[in-house]
Coordinates of C-alpha atoms in Angstrom, one line a residue:
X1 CA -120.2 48.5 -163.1
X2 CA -121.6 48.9 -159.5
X3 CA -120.6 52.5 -159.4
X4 CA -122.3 53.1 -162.8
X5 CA -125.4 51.7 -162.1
X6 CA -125.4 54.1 -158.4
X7 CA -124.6 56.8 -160.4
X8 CA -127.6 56.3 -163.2
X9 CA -130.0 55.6 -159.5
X10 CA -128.6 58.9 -158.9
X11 CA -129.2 60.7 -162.0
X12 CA -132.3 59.5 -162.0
X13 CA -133.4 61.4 -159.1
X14 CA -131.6 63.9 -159.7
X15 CA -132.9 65.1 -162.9
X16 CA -136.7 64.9 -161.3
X17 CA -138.7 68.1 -162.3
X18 CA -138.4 68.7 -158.5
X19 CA -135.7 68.1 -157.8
X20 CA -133.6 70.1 -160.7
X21 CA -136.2 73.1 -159.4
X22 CA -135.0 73.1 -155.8
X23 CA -131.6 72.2 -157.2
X24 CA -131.5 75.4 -159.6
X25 CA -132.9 77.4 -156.2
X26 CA -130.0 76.2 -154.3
X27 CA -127.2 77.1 -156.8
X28 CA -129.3 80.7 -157.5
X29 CA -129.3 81.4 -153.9
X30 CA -125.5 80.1 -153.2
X31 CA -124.3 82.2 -156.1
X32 CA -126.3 85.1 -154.4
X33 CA -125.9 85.0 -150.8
X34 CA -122.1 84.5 -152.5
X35 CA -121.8 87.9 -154.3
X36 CA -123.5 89.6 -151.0
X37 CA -121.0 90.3 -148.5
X38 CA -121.7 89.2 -144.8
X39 CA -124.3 87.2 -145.4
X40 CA -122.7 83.4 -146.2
X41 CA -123.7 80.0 -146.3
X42 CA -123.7 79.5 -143.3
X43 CA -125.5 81.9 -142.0
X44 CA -128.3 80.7 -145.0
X45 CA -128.5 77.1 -144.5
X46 CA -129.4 78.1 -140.7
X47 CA -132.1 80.1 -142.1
X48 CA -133.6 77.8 -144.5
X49 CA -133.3 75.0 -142.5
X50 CA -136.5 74.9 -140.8
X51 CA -138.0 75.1 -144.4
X52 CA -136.6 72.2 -145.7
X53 CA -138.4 69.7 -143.2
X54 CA -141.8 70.2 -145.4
X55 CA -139.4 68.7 -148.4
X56 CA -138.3 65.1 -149.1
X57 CA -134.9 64.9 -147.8
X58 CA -133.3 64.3 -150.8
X59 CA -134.5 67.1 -152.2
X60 CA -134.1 69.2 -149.2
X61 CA -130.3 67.8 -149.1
X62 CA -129.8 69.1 -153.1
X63 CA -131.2 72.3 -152.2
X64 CA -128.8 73.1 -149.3
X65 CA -126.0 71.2 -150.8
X66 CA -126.6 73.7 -153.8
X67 CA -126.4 76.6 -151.3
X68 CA -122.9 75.7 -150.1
X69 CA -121.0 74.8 -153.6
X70 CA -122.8 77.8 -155.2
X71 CA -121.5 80.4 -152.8
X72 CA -118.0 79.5 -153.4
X73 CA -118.9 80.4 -157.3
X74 CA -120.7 83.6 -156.5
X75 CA -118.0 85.1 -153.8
X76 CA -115.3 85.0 -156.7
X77 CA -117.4 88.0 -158.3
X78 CA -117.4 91.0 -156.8
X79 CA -113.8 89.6 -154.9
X80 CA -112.6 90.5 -158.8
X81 CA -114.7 93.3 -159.6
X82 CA -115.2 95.1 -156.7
X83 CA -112.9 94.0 -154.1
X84 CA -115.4 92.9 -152.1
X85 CA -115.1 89.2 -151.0
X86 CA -118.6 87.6 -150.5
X87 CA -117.0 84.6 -148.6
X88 CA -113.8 84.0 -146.4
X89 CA -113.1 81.9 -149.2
X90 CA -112.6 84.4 -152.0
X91 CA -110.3 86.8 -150.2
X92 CA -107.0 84.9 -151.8
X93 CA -109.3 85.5 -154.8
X94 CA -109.4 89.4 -154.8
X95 CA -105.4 90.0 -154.6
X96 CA -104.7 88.9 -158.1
X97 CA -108.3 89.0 -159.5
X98 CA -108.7 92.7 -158.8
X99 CA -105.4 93.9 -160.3
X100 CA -106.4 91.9 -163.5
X101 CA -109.8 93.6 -163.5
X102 CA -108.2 96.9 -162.9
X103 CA -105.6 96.2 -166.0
X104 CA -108.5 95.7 -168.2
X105 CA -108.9 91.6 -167.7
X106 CA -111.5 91.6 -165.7
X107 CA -113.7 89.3 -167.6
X108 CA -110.6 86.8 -168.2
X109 CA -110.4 86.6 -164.6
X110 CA -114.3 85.4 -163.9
X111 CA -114.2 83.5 -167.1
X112 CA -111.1 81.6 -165.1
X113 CA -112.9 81.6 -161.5
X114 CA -115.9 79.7 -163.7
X115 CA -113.9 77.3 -165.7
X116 CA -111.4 76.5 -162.6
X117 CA -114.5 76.0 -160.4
X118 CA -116.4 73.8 -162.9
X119 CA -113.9 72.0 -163.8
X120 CA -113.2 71.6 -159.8
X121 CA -116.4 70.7 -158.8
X122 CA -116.5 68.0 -161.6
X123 CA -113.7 65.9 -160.2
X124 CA -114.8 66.5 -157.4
X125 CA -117.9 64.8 -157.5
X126 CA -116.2 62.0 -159.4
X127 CA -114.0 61.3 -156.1
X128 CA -117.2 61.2 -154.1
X129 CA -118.6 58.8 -156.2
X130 CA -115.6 56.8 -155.8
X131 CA -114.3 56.9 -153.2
X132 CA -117.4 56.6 -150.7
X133 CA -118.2 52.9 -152.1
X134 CA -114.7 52.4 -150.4
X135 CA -114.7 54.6 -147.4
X136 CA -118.2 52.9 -146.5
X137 CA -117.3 49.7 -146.4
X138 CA -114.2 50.3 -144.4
X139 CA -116.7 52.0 -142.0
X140 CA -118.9 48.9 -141.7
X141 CA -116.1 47.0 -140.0
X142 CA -115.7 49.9 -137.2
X143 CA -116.6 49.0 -133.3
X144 CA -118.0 50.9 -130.8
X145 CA -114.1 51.7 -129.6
X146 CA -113.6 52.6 -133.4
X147 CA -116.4 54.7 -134.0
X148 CA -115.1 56.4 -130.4
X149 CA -111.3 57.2 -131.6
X150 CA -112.7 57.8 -135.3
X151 CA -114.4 61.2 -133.3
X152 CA -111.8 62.3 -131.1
X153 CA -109.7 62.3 -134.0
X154 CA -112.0 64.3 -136.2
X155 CA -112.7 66.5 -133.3
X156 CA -108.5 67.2 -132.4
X157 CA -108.3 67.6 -136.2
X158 CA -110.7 70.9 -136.5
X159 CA -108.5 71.5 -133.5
X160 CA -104.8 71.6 -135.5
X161 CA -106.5 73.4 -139.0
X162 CA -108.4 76.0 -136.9
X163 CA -107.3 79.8 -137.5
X164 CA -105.9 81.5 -133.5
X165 CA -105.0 79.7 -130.5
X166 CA -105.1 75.9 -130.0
X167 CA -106.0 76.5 -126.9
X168 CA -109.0 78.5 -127.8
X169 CA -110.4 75.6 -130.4
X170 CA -110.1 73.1 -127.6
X171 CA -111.9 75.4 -125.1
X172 CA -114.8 75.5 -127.8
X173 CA -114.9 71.6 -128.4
X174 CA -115.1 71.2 -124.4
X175 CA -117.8 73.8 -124.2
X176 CA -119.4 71.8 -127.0
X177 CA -119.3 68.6 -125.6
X178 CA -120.6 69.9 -121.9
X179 CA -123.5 71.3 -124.0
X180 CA -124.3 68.4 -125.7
X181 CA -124.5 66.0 -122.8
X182 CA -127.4 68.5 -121.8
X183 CA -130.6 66.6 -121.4
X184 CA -131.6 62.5 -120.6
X185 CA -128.9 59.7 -120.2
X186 CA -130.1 57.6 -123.3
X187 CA -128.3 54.5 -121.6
X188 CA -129.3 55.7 -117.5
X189 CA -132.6 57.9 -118.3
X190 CA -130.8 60.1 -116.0
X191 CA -131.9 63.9 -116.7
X192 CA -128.3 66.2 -116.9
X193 CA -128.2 69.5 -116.3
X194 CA -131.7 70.1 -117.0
X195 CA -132.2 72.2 -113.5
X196 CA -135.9 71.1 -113.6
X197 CA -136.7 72.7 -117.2
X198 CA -139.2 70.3 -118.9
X199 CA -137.8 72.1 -122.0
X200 CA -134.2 70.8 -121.5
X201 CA -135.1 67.0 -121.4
X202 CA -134.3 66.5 -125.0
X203 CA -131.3 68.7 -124.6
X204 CA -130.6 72.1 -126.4
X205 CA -132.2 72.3 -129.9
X206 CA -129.5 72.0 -132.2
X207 CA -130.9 74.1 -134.5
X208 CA -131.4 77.2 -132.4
X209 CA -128.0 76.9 -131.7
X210 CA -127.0 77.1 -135.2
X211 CA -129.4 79.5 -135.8
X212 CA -128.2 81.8 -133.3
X213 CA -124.4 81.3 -133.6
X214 CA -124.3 81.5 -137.3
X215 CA -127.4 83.7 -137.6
X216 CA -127.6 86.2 -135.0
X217 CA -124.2 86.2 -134.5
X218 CA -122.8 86.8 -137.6
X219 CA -125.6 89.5 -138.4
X220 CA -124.9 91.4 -135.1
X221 CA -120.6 91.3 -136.2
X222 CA -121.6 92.5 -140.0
X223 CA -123.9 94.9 -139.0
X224 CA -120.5 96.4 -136.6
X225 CA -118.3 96.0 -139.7
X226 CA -120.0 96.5 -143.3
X227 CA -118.7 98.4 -145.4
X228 CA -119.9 99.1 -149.5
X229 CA -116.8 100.0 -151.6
X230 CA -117.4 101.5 -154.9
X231 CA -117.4 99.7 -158.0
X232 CA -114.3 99.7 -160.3
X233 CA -113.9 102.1 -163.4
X234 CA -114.3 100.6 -166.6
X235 CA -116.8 97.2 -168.6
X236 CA -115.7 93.9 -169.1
X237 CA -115.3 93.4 -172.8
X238 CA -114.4 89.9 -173.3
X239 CA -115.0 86.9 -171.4
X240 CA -112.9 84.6 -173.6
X241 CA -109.4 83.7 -172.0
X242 CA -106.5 83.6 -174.8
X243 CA -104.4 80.5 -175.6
X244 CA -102.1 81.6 -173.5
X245 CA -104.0 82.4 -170.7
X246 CA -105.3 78.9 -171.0
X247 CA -101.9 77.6 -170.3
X248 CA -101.2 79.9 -167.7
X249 CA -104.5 78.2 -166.2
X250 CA -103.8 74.9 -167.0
X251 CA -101.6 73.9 -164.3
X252 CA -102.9 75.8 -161.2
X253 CA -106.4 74.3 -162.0
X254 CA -105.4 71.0 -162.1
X255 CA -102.8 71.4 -159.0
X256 CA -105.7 73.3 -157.0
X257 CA -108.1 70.5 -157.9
X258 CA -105.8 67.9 -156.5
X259 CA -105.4 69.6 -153.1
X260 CA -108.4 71.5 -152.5
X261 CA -109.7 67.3 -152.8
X262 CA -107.4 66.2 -150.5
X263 CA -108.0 69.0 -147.5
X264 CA -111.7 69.2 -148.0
X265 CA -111.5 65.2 -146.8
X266 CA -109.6 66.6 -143.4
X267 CA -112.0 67.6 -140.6
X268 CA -112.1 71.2 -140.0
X269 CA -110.5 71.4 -143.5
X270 CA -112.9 72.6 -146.5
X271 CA -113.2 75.2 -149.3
X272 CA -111.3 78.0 -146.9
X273 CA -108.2 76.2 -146.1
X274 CA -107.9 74.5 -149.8
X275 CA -108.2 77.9 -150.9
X276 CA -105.4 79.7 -149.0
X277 CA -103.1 76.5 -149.3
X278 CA -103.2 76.8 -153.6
X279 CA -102.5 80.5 -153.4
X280 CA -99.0 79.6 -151.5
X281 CA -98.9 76.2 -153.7
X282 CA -99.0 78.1 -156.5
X283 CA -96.6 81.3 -155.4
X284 CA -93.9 78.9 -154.2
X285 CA -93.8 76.9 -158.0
X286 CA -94.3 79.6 -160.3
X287 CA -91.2 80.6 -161.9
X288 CA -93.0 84.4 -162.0
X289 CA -93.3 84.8 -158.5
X290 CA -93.0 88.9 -158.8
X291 CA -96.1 88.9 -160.4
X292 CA -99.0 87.3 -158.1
X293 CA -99.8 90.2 -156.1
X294 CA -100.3 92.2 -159.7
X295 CA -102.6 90.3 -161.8
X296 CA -101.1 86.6 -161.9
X297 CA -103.9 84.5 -163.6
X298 CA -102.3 81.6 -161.3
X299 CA -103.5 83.7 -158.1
X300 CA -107.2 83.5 -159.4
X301 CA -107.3 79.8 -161.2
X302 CA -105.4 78.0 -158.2
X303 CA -107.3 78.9 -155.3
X304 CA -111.1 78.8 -157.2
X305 CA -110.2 75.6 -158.5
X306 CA -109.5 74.6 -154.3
X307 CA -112.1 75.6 -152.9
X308 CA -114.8 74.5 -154.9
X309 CA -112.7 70.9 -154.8
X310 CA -112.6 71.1 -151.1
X311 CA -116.3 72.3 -150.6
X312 CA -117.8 69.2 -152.3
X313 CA -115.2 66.9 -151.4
X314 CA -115.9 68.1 -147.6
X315 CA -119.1 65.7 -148.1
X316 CA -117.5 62.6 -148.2
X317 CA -116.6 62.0 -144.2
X318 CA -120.3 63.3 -143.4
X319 CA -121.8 60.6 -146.1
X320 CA -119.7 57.9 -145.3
X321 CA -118.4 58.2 -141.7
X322 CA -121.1 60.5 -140.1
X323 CA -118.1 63.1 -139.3
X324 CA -118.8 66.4 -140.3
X325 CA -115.3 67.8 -141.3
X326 CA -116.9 71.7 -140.8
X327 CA -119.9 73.8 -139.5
X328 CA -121.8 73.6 -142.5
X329 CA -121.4 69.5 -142.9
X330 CA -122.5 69.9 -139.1
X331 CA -125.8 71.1 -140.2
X332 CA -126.5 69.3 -143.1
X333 CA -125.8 66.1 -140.6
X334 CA -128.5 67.8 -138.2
X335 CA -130.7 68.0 -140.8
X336 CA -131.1 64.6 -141.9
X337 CA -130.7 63.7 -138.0
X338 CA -133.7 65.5 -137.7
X339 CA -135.7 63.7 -140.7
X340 CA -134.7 60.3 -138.7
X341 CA -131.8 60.0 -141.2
X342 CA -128.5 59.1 -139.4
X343 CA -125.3 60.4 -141.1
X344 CA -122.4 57.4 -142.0
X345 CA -122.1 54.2 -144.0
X346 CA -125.6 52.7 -143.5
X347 CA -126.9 55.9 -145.8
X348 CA -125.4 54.5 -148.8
X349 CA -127.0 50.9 -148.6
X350 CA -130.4 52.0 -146.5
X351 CA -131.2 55.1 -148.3
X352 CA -129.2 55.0 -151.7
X353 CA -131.6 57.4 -153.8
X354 CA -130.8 59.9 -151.2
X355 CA -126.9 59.6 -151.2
X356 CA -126.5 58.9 -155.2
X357 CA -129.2 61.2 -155.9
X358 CA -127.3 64.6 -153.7
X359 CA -123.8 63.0 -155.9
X360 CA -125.2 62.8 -159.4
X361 CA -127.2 66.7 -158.2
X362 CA -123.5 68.0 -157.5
X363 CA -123.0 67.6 -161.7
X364 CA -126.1 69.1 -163.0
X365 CA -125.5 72.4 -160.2
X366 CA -122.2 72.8 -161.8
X367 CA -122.9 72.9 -164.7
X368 CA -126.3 75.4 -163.3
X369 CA -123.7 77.4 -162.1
X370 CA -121.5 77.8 -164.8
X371 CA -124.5 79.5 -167.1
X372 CA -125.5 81.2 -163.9
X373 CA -122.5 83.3 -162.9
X374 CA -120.9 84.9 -166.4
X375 CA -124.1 86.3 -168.1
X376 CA -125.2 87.9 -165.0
X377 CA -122.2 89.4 -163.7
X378 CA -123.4 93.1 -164.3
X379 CA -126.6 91.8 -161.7
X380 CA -124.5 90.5 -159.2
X381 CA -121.9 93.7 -158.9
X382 CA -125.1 95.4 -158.4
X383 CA -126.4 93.4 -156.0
X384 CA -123.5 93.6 -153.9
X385 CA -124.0 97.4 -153.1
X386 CA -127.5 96.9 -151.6
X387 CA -126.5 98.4 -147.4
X388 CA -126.9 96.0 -144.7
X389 CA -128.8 98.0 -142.4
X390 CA -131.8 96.7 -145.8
X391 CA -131.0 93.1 -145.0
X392 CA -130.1 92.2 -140.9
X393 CA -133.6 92.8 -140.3
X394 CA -135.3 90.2 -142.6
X395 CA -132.7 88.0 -141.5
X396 CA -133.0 88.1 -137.6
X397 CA -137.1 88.0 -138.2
X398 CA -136.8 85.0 -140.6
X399 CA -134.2 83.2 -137.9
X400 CA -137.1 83.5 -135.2
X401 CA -139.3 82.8 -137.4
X402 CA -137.5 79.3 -138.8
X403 CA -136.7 78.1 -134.9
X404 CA -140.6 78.6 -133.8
X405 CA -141.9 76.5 -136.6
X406 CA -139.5 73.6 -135.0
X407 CA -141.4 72.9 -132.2
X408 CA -143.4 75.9 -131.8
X409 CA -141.9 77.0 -128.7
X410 CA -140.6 80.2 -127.2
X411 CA -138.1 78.8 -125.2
X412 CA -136.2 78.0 -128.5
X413 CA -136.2 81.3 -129.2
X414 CA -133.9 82.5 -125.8
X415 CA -131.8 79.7 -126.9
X416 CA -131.3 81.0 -130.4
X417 CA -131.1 84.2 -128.8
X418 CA -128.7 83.4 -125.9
X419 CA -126.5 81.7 -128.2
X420 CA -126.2 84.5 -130.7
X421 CA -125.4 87.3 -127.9
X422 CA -122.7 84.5 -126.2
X423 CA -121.9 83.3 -130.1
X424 CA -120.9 87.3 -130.6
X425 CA -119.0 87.8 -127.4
X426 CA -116.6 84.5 -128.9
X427 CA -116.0 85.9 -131.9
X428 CA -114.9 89.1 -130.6
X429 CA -112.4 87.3 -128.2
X430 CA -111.4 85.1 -131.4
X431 CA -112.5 82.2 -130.5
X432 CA -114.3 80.2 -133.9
X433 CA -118.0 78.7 -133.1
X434 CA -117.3 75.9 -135.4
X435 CA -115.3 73.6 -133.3
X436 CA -118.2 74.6 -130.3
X437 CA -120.8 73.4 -132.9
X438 CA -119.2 70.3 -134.1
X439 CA -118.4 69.2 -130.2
X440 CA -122.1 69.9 -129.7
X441 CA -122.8 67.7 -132.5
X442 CA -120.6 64.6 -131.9
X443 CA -120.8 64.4 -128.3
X444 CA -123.9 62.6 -127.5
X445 CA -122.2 60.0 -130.2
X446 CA -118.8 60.2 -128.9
X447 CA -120.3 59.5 -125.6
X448 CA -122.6 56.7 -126.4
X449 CA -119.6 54.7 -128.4
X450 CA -117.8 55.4 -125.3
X451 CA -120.3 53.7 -122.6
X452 CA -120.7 50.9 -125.7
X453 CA -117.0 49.9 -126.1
X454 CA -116.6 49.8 -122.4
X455 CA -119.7 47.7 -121.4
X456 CA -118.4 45.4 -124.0
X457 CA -115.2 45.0 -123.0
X458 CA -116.4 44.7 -119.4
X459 CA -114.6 48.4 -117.9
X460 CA -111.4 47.7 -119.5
X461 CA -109.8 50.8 -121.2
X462 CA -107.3 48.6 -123.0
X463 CA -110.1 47.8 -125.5
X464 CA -109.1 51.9 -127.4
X465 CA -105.6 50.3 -127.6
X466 CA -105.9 46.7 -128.6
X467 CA -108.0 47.3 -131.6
X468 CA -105.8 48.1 -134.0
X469 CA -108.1 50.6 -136.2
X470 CA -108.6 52.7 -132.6
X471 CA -104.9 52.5 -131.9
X472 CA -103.9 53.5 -135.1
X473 CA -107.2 56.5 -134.9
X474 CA -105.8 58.0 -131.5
X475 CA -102.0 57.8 -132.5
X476 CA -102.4 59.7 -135.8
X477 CA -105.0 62.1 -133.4
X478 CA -101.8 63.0 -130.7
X479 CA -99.1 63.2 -133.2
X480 CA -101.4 65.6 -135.4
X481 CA -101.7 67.5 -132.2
X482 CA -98.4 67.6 -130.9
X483 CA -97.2 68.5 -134.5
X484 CA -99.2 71.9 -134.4
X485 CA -98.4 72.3 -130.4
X486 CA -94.7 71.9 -130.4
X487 CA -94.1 74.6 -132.8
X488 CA -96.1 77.3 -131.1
X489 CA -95.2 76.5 -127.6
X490 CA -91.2 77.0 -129.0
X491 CA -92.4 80.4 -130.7
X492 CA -93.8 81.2 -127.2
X493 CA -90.6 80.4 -125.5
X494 CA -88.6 82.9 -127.5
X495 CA -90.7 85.3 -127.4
X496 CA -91.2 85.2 -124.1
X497 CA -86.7 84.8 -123.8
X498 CA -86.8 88.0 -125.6
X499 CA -88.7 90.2 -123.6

């Protein structure tokens, strides 16, 4: 009954003229920056960021939240039409989508992206409404040396699911961290790194970082790599799947669901490892394995379903625990940080309109999506032709613009700046600025837990041990660890045997 009642409070506020406006503006622009390659979510919410603090926060949080579940509808598009992937997301998308739109089946195949993602994002947000009651009051009960292992274990996590080297991730968590303790010793008043800079007292504006390693830097590497293919031969006729193409459907949907939920949960997890991990899923229990790679409707229904499951469901450890399990969760976190809003389980009881109002949104921009995306499919192929060298501009003028308006100060602007040249030079030596951003993020807390378990337990660093949620926190964080080390180091070793 509790649970019904949150999720009327939530509906309630959700269906607010305002708030369905600014919800319908966040799936319209998610669906779009979606279809347009190299622009992303990411690189959006950045942007739009600074616009959101003249909004209530629940509204600005159903706006942005829109932004990132919409994209993962609209990137399916021209990934079957064209392909074109519009997100990381929807490359497993254009291997079987494609052929089927080449074969004639085009509009089958976006008629299953829609249904797969709807019906995703739907039990999705049924999970999150169940499963955060739970997950918050488990959180309640966490210490100071809790809340401490809780973040080293979501920051060793994004270490073991990141894409390259392990040793890579960890060098951007470290760099994160050592940027985040920039600024004054809340507990000491001690100013850190600051080299006299009046500017760096409050430490580096987290935003400007954002803005410039998702913004400046991702502009600068599309601008290097963009490329407009041509649009396939041939119209979609129908958009209605038949009965057996339903069947086909029925079984990666539902199996994609299931574990694009379950790795969405995982810090640095989400909509593009859910996605990747279906396509395999579903290539390893097919008993028609010769035909993904040639139009298998399991290829496009399996992976659609995952990673619209594991975008929403990547909400839940931000809500509940104040862990962002990925870049985009990092700056949702930063932008309620920033309206005096502090991300974990006091959300649900101090601000409740806010949480159940951004669940109950997550229904009503699903279902906004699912009459956005198929009637304007011949708008969005089009869209996705328009040349880059039309759009980095606006969007390195609107990312100086957005960091000024913070504080109105130029020095944010170097930041942004510095951090988009130095966030370009890591990508180009493959190293991911997500795990940088999310040690950035955490630090100060990991930090302050830190100095608060130890002054409680008077210096002594058994305290992480004998607390048997810590214990068990840290354990599961080394085994994790040591399960993706072992197995590379060995790889190493033989290769290095061979030569």
């Amino acid at each position: 009954m509790d649970i019904l009642a949150n999720i009327m409070l939530g509906l309630g506020a959700a269906v607010t003229p305002t708030n369905l406006l600014y919800c319908f503006l966040g799936c319209f622009l998610g669906t779009l920056i979606g279809v347009i390659p190299g622009i992303g979510p990411t690189a959006t919410i950045a942007l739009l960021l600074p616009i959101t603090f003249t909004l209530e926060p629940t509204t600005a949080l159903i706006m942005l939240a829109g932004i990132y579940y919409g994209s993962q509808y609209g990137g399916s598009t021209t990934a079957i039409m064209v392909r074109l992937p519009g997100q990381a997301e929807s490359v497993i998308t254009a291997i079987d989508g494609h052929e089927m739109a080449k074969q004639g089946r085009g509009g089958v195949a976006l008629a299953t992206a829609a249904i797969g993602s709807f019906f995703a994002g739907t039990v999705a947000t049924v999970l999150i409404a169940v499963c955060s009651p739970l997950l918050t009051r488990v959180a309640l009960s966490f210490g100071p040396a809790d809340y401490f292992s809780l973040m080293v274990f979501a920051l060793l996590a994004s270490v073991t699911v990141a894409q390259g080297s392990i040793v890579k991730a960890i060098g951007m968590i470290l760099l994160g961290l050592m940027i985040g303790s920039i600024g004054t010793d809340v507990t000491s008043g001690t100013h850190r790194f600051t080299f006299g800079t009046l500017a760096l007292y409050d430490g580096i504006n987290i935003i400007a970082v954002i803005m410039g390693l998702f913004g400046v830097a991702e502009t600068i590497r599309n601008i290097e790599r963009h490329r407009v293919m041509p649009v396939i031969a041939g119209k979609i006729t129908s958009l209605m799947p038949a009965a057996q193409d339903f069947r086909n459907m029925a079984g990666p949907i539902l199996r994609g669901t299931g574990l694009g939920s379950l790795l969405g949960i995982l810090p640095g997890g989400g909509a593009l490892l859910a996605s990747f991990a279906s396509y395999a899923l579903e290539k390893r229990v097919s008993r028609e394995r010769a035909q993904f790679g040639h139009g298998a409707i399991a290829g496009v229904a399996g992976p659609e379903s995952a990673n619209n499951a594991g975008a929403q469901t990547s909400f839940i450890p931000m809500l509940t625990l104040g862990i962002p399990s990925n870049a985009i969760m990092a700056m949702l976190a930063s932008a309620m940080i920033m309206r005096g809003i502090t991300p974990g389980p006091r959300v649900m009881t101090d601000q409740p309109v806010l949480f159940w109002g951004l669940i109950a949104s997550m229904w009503v921009g699903n279902a906004m999506l699912l009459v956005l995306n198929l009637p304007l499919i011949g708008l969005w192929v089009r869209l996705a032709r328009i040349p880059y060298h039309l759009l980095y501009p606006a969007i390195l003028v609107f990312c100086a613009i957005g960091v000024y308006s913070m504080s109105n100060s130029t020095f944010d602007i170097y930041v942004m700046t510095a951090f988009g040249l130095g966030g370009y030079v890591l990508m180009k030596l493959n190293c991911e600025p997500a795990p940088l951003l999310l040690g950035m993020l955490l630090g100060p807390l990991l930090e302050q837990n830190l100095q608060r378990a130890l002054m409680l337990s008077r210096g002594d660093l058994m305290v992480f041990i004998e607390r048997p949620i810590s214990a068990s926190l840290l354990a599961v964080s080394v085994l994790s660890l040591l399960l993706v080390a072992l197995p590379r180091v060995r790889r190493k070793r033989e290769e290095a045997l061979q030569d």
